[in-house]
mmCIF file of C-alpha atoms in Angstrom:
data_model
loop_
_atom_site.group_PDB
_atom_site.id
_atom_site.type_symbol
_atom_site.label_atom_id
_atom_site.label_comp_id
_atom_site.label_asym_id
_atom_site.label_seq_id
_atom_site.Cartn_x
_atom_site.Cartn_y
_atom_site.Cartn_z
ATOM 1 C CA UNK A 1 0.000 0.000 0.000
ATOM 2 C CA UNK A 2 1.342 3.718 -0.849
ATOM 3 C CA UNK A 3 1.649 5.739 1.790
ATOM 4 C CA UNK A 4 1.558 9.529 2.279
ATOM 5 C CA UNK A 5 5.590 10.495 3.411
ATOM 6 C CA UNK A 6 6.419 13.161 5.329
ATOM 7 C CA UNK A 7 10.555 14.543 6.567
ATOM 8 C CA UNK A 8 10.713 15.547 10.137
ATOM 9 C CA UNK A 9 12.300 19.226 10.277
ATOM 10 C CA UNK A 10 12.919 22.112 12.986
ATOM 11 C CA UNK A 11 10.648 25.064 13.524
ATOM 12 C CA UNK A 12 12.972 27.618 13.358
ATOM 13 C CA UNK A 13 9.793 29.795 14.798
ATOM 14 C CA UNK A 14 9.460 28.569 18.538
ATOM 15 C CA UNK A 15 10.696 28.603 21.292
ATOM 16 C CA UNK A 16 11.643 26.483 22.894
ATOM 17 C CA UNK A 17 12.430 24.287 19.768
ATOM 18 C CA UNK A 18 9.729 22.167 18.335
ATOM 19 C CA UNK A 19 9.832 20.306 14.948
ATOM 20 C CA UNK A 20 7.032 20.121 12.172
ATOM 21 C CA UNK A 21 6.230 17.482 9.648
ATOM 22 C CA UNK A 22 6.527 18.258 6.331
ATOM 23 C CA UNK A 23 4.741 16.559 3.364
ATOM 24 C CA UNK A 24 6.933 15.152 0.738
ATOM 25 C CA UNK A 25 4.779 14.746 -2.557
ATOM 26 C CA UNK A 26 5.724 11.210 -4.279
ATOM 27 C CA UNK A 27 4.753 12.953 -7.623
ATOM 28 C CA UNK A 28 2.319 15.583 -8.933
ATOM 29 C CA UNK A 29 -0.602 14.393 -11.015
ATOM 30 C CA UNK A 30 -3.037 16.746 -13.082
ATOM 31 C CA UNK A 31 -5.970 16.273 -15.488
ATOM 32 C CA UNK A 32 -4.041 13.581 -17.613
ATOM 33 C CA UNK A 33 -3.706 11.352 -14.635
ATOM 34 C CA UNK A 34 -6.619 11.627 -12.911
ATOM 35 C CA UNK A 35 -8.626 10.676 -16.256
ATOM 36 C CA UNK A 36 -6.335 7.708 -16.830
ATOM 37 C CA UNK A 37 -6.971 5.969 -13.559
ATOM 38 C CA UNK A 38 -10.417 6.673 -14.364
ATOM 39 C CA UNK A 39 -10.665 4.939 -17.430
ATOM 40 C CA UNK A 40 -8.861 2.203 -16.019
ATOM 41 C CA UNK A 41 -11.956 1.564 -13.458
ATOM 42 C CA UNK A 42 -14.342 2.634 -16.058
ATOM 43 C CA UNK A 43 -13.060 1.201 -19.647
ATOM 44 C CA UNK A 44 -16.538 2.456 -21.376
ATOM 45 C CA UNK A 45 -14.955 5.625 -20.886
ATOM 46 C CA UNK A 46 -12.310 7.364 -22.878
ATOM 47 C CA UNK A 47 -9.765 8.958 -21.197
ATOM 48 C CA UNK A 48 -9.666 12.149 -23.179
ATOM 49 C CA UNK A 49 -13.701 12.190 -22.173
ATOM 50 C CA UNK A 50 -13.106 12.316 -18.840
ATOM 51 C CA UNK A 51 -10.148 14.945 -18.752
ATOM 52 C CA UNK A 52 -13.069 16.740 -20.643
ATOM 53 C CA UNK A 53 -15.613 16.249 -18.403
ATOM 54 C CA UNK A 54 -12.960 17.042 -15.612
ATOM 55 C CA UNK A 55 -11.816 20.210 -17.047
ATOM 56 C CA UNK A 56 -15.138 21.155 -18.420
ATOM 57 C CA UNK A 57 -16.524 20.869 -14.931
ATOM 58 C CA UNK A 58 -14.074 22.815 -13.010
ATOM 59 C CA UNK A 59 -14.890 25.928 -15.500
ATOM 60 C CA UNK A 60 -18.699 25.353 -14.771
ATOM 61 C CA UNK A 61 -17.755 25.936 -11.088
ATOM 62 C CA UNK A 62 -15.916 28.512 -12.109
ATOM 63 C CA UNK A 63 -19.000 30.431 -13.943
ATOM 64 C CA UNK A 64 -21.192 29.400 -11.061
ATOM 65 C CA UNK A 65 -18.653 31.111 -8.352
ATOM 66 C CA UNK A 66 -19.016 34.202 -10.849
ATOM 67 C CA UNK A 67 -22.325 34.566 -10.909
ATOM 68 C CA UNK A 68 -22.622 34.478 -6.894
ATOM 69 C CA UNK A 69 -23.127 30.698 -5.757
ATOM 70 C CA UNK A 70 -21.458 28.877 -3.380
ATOM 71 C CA UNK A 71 -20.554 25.115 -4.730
ATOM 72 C CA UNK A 72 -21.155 22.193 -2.986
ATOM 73 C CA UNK A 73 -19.890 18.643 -3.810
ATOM 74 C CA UNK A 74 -21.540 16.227 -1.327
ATOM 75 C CA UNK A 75 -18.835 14.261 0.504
ATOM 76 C CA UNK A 76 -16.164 16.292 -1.184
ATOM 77 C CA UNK A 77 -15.335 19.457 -1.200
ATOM 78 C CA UNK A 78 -17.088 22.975 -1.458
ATOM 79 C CA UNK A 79 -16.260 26.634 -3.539
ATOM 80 C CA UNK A 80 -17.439 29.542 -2.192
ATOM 81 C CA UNK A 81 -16.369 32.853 -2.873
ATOM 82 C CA UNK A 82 -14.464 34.967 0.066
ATOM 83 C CA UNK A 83 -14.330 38.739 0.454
ATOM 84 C CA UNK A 84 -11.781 40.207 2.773
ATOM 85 C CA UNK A 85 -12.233 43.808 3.853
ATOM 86 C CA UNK A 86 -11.780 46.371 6.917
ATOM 87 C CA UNK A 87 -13.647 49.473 6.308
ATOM 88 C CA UNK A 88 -13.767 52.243 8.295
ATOM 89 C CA UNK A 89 -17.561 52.904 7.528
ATOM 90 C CA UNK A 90 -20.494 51.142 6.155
ATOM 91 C CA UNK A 91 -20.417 53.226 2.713
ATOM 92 C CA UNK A 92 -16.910 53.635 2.264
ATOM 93 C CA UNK A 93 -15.792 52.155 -0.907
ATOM 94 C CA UNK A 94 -14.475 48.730 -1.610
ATOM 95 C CA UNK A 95 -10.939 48.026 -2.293
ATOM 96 C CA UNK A 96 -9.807 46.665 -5.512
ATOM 97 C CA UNK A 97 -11.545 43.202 -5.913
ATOM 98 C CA UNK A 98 -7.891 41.898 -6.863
ATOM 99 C CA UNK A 99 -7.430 42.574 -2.896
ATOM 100 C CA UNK A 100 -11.023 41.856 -1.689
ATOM 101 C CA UNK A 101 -11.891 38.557 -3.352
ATOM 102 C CA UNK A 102 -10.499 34.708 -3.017
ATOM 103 C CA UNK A 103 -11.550 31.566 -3.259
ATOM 104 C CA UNK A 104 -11.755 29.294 -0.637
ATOM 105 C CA UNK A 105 -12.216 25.122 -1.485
ATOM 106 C CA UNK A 106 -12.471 23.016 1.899
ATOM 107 C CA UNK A 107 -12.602 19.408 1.887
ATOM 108 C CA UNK A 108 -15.860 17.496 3.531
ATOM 109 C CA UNK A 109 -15.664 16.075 7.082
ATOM 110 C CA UNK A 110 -16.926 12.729 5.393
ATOM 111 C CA UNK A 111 -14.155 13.200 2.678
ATOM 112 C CA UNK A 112 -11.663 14.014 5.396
ATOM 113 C CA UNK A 113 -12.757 11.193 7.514
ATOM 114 C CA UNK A 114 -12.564 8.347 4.467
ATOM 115 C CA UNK A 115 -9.199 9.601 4.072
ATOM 116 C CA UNK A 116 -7.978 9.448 7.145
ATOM 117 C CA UNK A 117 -9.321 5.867 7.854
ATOM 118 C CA UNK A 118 -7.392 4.590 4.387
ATOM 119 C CA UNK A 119 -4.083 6.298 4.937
ATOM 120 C CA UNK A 120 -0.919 5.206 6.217
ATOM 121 C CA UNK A 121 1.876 7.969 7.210
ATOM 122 C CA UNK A 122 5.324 7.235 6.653
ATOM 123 C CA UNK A 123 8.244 9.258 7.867
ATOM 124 C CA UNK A 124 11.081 9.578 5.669
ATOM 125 C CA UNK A 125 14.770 9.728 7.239
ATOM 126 C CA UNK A 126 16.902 13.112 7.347
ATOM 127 C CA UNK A 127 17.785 14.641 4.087
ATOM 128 C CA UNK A 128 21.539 14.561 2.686
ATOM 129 C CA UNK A 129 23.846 16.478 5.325
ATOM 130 C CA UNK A 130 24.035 20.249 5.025
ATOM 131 C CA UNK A 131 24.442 23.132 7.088
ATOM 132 C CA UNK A 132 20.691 24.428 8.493
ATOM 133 C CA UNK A 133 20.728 27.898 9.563
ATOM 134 C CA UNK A 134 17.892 28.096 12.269
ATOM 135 C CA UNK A 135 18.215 32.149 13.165
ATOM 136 C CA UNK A 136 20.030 34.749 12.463
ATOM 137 C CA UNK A 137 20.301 37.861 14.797
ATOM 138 C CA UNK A 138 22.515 41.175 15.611
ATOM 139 C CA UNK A 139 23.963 40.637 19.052
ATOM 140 C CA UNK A 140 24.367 44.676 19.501
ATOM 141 C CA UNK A 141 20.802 45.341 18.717
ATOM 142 C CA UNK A 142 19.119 42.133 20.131
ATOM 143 C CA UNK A 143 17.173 41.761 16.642
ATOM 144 C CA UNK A 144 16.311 38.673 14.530
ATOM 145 C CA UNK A 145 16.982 39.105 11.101
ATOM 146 C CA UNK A 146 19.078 42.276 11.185
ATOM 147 C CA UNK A 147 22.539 42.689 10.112
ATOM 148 C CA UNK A 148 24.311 45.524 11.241
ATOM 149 C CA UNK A 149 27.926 46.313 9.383
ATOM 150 C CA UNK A 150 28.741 47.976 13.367
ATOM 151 C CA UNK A 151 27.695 44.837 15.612
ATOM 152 C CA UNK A 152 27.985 41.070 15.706
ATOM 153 C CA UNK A 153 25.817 38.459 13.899
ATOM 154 C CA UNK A 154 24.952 35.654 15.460
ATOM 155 C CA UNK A 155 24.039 32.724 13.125
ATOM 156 C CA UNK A 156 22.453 29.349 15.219
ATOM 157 C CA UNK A 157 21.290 26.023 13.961
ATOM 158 C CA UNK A 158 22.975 22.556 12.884
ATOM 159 C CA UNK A 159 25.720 21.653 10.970
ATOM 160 C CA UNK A 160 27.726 24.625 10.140
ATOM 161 C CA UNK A 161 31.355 24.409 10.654
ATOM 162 C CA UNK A 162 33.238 24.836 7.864
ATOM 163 C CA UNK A 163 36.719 25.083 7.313
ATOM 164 C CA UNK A 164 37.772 28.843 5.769
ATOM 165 C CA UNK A 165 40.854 27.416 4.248
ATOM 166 C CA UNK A 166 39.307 25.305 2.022
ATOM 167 C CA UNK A 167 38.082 26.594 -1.346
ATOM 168 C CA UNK A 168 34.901 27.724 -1.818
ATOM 169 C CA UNK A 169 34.018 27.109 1.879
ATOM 170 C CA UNK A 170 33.208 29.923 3.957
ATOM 171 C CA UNK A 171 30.227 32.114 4.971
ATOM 172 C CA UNK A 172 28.439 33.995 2.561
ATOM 173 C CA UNK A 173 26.408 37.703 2.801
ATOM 174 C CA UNK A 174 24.675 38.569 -0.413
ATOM 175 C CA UNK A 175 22.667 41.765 -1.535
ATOM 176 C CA UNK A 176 19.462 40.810 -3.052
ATOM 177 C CA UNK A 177 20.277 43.834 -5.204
ATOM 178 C CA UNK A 178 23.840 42.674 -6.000
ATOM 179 C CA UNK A 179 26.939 42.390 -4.857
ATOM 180 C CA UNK A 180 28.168 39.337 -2.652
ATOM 181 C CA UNK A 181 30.871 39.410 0.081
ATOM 182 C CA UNK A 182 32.581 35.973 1.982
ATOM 183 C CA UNK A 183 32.554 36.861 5.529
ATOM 184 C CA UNK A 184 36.518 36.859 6.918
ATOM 185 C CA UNK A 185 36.012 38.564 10.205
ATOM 186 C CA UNK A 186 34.859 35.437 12.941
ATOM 187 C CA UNK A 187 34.867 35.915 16.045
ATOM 188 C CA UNK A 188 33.720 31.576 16.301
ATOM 189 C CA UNK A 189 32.610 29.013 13.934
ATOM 190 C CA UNK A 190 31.157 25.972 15.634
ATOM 191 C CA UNK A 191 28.432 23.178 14.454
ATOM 192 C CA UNK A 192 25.828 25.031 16.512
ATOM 193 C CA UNK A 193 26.817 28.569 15.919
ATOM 194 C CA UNK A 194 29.013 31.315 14.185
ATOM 195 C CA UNK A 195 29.468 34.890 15.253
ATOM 196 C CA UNK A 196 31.209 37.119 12.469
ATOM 197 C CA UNK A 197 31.691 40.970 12.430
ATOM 198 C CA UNK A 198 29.654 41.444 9.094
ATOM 199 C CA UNK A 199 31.155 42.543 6.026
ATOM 200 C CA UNK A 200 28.303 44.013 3.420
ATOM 201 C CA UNK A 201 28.334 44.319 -0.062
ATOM 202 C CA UNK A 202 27.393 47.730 -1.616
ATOM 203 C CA UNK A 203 24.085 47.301 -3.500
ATOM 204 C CA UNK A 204 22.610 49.385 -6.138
ATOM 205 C CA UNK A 205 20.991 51.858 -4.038
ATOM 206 C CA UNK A 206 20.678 52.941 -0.814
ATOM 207 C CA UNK A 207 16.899 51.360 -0.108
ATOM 208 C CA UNK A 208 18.306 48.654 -0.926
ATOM 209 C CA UNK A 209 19.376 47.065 2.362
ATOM 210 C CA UNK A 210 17.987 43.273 2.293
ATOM 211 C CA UNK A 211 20.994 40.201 2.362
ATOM 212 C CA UNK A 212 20.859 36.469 2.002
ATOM 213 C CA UNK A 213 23.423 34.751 4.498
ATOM 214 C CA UNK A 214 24.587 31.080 3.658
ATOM 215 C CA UNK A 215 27.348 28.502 4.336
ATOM 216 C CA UNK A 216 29.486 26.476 2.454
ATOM 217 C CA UNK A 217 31.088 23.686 3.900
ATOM 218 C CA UNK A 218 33.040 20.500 3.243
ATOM 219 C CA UNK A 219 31.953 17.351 6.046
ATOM 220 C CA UNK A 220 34.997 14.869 4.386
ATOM 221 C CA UNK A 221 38.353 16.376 3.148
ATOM 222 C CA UNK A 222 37.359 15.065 -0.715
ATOM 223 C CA UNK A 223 33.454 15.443 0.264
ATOM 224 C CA UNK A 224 30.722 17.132 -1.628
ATOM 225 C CA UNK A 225 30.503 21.090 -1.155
ATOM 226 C CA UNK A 226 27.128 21.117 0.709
ATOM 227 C CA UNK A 227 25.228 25.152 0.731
ATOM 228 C CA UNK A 228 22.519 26.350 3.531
ATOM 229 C CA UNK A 229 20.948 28.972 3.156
ATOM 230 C CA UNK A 230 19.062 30.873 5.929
ATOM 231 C CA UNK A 231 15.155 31.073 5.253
ATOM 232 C CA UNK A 232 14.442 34.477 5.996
ATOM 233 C CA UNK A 233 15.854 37.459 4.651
ATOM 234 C CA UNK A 234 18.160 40.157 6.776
ATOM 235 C CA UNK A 235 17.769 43.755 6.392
ATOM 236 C CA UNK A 236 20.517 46.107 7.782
ATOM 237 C CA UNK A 237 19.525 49.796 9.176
ATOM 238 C CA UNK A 238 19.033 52.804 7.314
ATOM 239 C CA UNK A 239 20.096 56.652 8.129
ATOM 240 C CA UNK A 240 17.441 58.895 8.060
ATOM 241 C CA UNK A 241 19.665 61.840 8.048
ATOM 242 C CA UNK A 242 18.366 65.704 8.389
ATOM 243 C CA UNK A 243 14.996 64.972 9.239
ATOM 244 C CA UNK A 244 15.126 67.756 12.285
ATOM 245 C CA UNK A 245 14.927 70.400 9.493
ATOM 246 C CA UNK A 246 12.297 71.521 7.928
ATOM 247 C CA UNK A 247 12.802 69.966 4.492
ATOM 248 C CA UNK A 248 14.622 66.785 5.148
ATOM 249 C CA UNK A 249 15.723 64.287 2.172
ATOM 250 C CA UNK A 250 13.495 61.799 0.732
ATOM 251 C CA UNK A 251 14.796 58.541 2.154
ATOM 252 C CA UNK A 252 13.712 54.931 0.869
ATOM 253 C CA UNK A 253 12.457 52.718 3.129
ATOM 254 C CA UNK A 254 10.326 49.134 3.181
ATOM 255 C CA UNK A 255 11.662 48.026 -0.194
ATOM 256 C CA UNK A 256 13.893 45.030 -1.745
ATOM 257 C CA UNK A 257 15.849 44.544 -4.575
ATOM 258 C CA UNK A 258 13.920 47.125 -6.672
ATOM 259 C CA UNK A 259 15.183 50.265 -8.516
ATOM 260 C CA UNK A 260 13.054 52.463 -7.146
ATOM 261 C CA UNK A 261 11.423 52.641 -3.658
ATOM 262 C CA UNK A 262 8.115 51.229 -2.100
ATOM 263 C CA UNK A 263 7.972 53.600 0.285
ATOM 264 C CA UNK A 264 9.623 56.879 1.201
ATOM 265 C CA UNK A 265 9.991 58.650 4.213
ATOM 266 C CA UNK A 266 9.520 62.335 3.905
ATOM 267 C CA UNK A 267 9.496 64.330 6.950
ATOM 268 C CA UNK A 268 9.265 64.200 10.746
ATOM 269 C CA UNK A 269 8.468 65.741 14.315
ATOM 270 C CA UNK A 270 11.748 65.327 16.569
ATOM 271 C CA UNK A 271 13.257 66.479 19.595
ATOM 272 C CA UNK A 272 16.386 64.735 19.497
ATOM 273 C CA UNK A 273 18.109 62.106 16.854
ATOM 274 C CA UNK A 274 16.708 58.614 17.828
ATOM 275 C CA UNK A 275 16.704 55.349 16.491
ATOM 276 C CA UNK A 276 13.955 53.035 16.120
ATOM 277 C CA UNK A 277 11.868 50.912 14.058
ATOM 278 C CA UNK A 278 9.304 51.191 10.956
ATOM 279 C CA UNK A 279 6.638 47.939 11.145
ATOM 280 C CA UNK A 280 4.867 46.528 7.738
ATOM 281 C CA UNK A 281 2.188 44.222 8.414
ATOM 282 C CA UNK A 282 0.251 42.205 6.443
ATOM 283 C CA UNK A 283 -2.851 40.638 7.517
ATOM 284 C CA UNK A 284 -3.118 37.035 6.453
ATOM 285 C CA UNK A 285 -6.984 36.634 6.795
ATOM 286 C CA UNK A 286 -8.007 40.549 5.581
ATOM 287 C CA UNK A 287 -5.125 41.518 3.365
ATOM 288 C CA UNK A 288 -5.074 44.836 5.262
ATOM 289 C CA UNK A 289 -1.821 46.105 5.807
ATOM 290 C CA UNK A 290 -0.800 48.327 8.396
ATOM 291 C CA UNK A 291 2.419 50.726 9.403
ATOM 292 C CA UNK A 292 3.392 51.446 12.579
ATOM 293 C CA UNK A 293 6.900 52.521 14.580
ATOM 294 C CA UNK A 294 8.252 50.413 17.283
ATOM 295 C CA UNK A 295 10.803 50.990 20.006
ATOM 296 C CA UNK A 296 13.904 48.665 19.563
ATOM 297 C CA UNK A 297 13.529 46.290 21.889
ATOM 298 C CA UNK A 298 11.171 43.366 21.161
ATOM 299 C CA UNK A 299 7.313 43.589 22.682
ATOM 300 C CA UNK A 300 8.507 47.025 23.919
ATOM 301 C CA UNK A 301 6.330 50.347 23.399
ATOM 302 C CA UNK A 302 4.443 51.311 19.745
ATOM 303 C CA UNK A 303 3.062 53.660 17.989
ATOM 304 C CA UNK A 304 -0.413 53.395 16.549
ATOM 305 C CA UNK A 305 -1.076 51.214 13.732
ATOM 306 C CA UNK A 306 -1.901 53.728 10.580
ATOM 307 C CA UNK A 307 -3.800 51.453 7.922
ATOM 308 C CA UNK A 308 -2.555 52.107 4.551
ATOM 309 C CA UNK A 309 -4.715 50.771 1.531
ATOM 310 C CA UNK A 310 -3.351 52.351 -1.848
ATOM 311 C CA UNK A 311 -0.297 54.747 -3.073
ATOM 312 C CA UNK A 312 -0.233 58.220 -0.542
ATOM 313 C CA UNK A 313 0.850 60.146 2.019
ATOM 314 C CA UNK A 314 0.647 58.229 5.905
ATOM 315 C CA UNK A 315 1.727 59.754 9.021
ATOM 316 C CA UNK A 316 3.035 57.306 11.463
ATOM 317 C CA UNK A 317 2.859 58.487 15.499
ATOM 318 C CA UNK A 318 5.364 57.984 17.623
ATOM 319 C CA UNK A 319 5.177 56.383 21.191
ATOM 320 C CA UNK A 320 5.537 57.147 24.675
ATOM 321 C CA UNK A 321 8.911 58.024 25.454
ATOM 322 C CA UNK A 322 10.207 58.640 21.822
ATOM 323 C CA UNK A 323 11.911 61.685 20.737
ATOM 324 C CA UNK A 324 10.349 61.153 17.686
ATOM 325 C CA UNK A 325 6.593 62.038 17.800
ATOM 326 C CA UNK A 326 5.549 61.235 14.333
ATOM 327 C CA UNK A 327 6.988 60.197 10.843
ATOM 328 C CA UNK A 328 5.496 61.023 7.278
ATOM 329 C CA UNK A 329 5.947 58.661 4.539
ATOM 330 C CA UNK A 330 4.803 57.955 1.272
ATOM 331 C CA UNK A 331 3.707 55.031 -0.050
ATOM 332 C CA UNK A 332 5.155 54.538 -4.008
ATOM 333 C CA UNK A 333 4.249 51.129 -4.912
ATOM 334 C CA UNK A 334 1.549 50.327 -2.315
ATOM 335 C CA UNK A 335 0.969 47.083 -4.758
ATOM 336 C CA UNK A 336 5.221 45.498 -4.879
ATOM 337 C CA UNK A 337 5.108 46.646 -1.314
ATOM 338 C CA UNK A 338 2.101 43.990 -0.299
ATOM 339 C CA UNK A 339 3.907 41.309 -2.569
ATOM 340 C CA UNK A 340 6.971 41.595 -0.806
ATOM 341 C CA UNK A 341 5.318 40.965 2.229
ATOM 342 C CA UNK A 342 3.738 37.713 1.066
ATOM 343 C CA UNK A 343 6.419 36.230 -0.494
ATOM 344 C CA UNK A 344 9.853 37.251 0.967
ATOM 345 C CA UNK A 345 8.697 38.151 4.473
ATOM 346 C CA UNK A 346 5.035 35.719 5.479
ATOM 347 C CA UNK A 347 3.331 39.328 6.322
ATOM 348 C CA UNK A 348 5.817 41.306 8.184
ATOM 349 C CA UNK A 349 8.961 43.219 7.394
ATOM 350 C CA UNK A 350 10.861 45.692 9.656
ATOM 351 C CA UNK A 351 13.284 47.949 9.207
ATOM 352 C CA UNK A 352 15.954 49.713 11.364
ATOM 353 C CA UNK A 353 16.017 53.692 11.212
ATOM 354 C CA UNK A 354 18.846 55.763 12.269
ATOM 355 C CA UNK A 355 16.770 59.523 12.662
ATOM 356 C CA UNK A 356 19.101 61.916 12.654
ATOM 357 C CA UNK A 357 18.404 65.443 13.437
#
């Protein structure tokens, strides 16, 4: 009997450490397969008739979901359409159905259920050796996923000695804009853990502060060169220079690898030079997304959240105890912006700002 396989792997989200399965798909079948097994158990049946029915029936669902129904395949599965939406008042208008409309398909309790009862779960061993980088985090600033050129970064996780001498081994920093640097500076390089004074590479602008650590190692003196690469991206802080006068330069802020900027920050209301934190959040369920500032310590004090829903001007306020008391931005490319979130950064990206008077 087939089974359904599954690799054991480490959370790198919890603490203390936990571990998740993950599915491993034997294969990936589509219309052509499902119609063949089909016609196998039904030989008065072509199989190019069925992947006809099959695809003719998924656009009838389709027209149905269009026109306002909700779908429902007893004992399988159901379509319905989903609107997501926060709005400030009854009659304001709708955002752009691109951001207010999915689909959601759920499976049937009885379809779950028969499932369930049939299936076997097998768990596959460990993957191939290869350095896992669990965390990364600047020991200075007491921030995940922030590499600052003046601290220490601290990389955690399994398997990541290497030895520097040997070619192409080493640790890695790359800009997602360009530009790659191997780190020479290490304070320790263990199997557990590496702490390295980081060297940056310039990238092509000055928004453009995102990096992608990895390792290269060597387990046998004639082994295979083996590559990790940390999961999550590291952003590095930006100066906000000026922005105690009265027309301060437009800085770019909240953006990756692109040319131009996402967002911009324009102007503030300061007492004294500070640094802290600009928040991007995505909401998973609502795709609302919302800016606020943060202090820099983790969980510590916030300013409100301002909800942003198209290209503009936002002011941010500041928080109790900040010498900054608000922050103007403007949002460029309010649409990149919300797909960086989703894919590079599941729904929340922060970046470090050095306000300078």
């Amino acid at each position: 009997m087939a089974t359904i396989q599954c690799r054991v792997e480490q959370n790198p989200l919890t603490t203390p450490e936990s571990y998740k399965l993950r599915f491993i798909p034997r294969s990936t079948g589509g219309y052509d397969d499902v119609a063949a097994r089909l016609a196998v158990k039904n030989p008065v049946w072509t199989a190019e008739l069925i992947k006809a029915i099959l695809q003719g029936s998924l656009e009838e669902i389709k027209e149905m979901l269009i026109e306002g129904m909700q779908v429902t395949l007893e004992n399988a599965c159901t379509f319905r359409p989903a609107l997501h939406a926060n709005l400030s008042a009854p009659d304001e208008p709708l955002p752009p159905i691109d951001e207010l409309l999915d689909i959601n398909i759920s499976a049937s309790r009885p379809y779950v259920k028969d499932v369930r009862q049939e299936a076997r779960i097998e768990v596959l061993p460990p993957e191939e050796k290869v350095p896992v980088i669990i965390s990364a985090a600047d020991t200075s600033l007491e921030l995940n996923d922030v590499v600052n050129s003046a601290g220490v970064l601290r990389l955690s996780g399994s398997n990541l000695a290497f030895d520097k001498n040997k070619p192409d081994c080493g640790c890695f920093i790359e800009g997602t804009a360009g530009g790659r640097t191997v780190q020479t500076q290490l304070a320790s390089v263990s199997d557990t853990e590496i702490l390295l004074v980081p060297h940056l590479p310039a990238q092509a602008h000055p928004w453009n502060n995102e990096f992608i650590v990895s390792i290269n190692t060597k387990y046998t003196e004639n082994g295979t060169l083996r590559t990790g690469t940390y999961g999550r991206r590291l952003r590095s802080p930006l100066v906000l220079s000026g922005f105690g006068a009265n027309n301060p330069q437009d800085i770019g802020i909240l953006t990756g690898d692109a040319a131009a900027p996402y967002v911009k920050a324009t102007a503030a209301q300061m007492s004294a030079s500070e640094r802290l934190r600009i928040q991007a959040v995505l909401d998973s369920r609502s795709g609302q997304l919302m800016l606020s500032l943060l202090a820099m310590s983790e969980h510590g004090a916030a300013g409100n959240a301002v909800t942003v829903a198209a290209n503009g001007n936002y002011t941010l306020p500041g928080f109790s105890g900040s010498a900054v008391s608000s922050l103007s931005v403007k949002v460029e490319n309010y649409t990149e912006l919300v797909a960086l979130l989703r894919s590079g950064y599941r729904g929340r990206m922060v970046d470090v700002l050095d306000m300078g008077m």
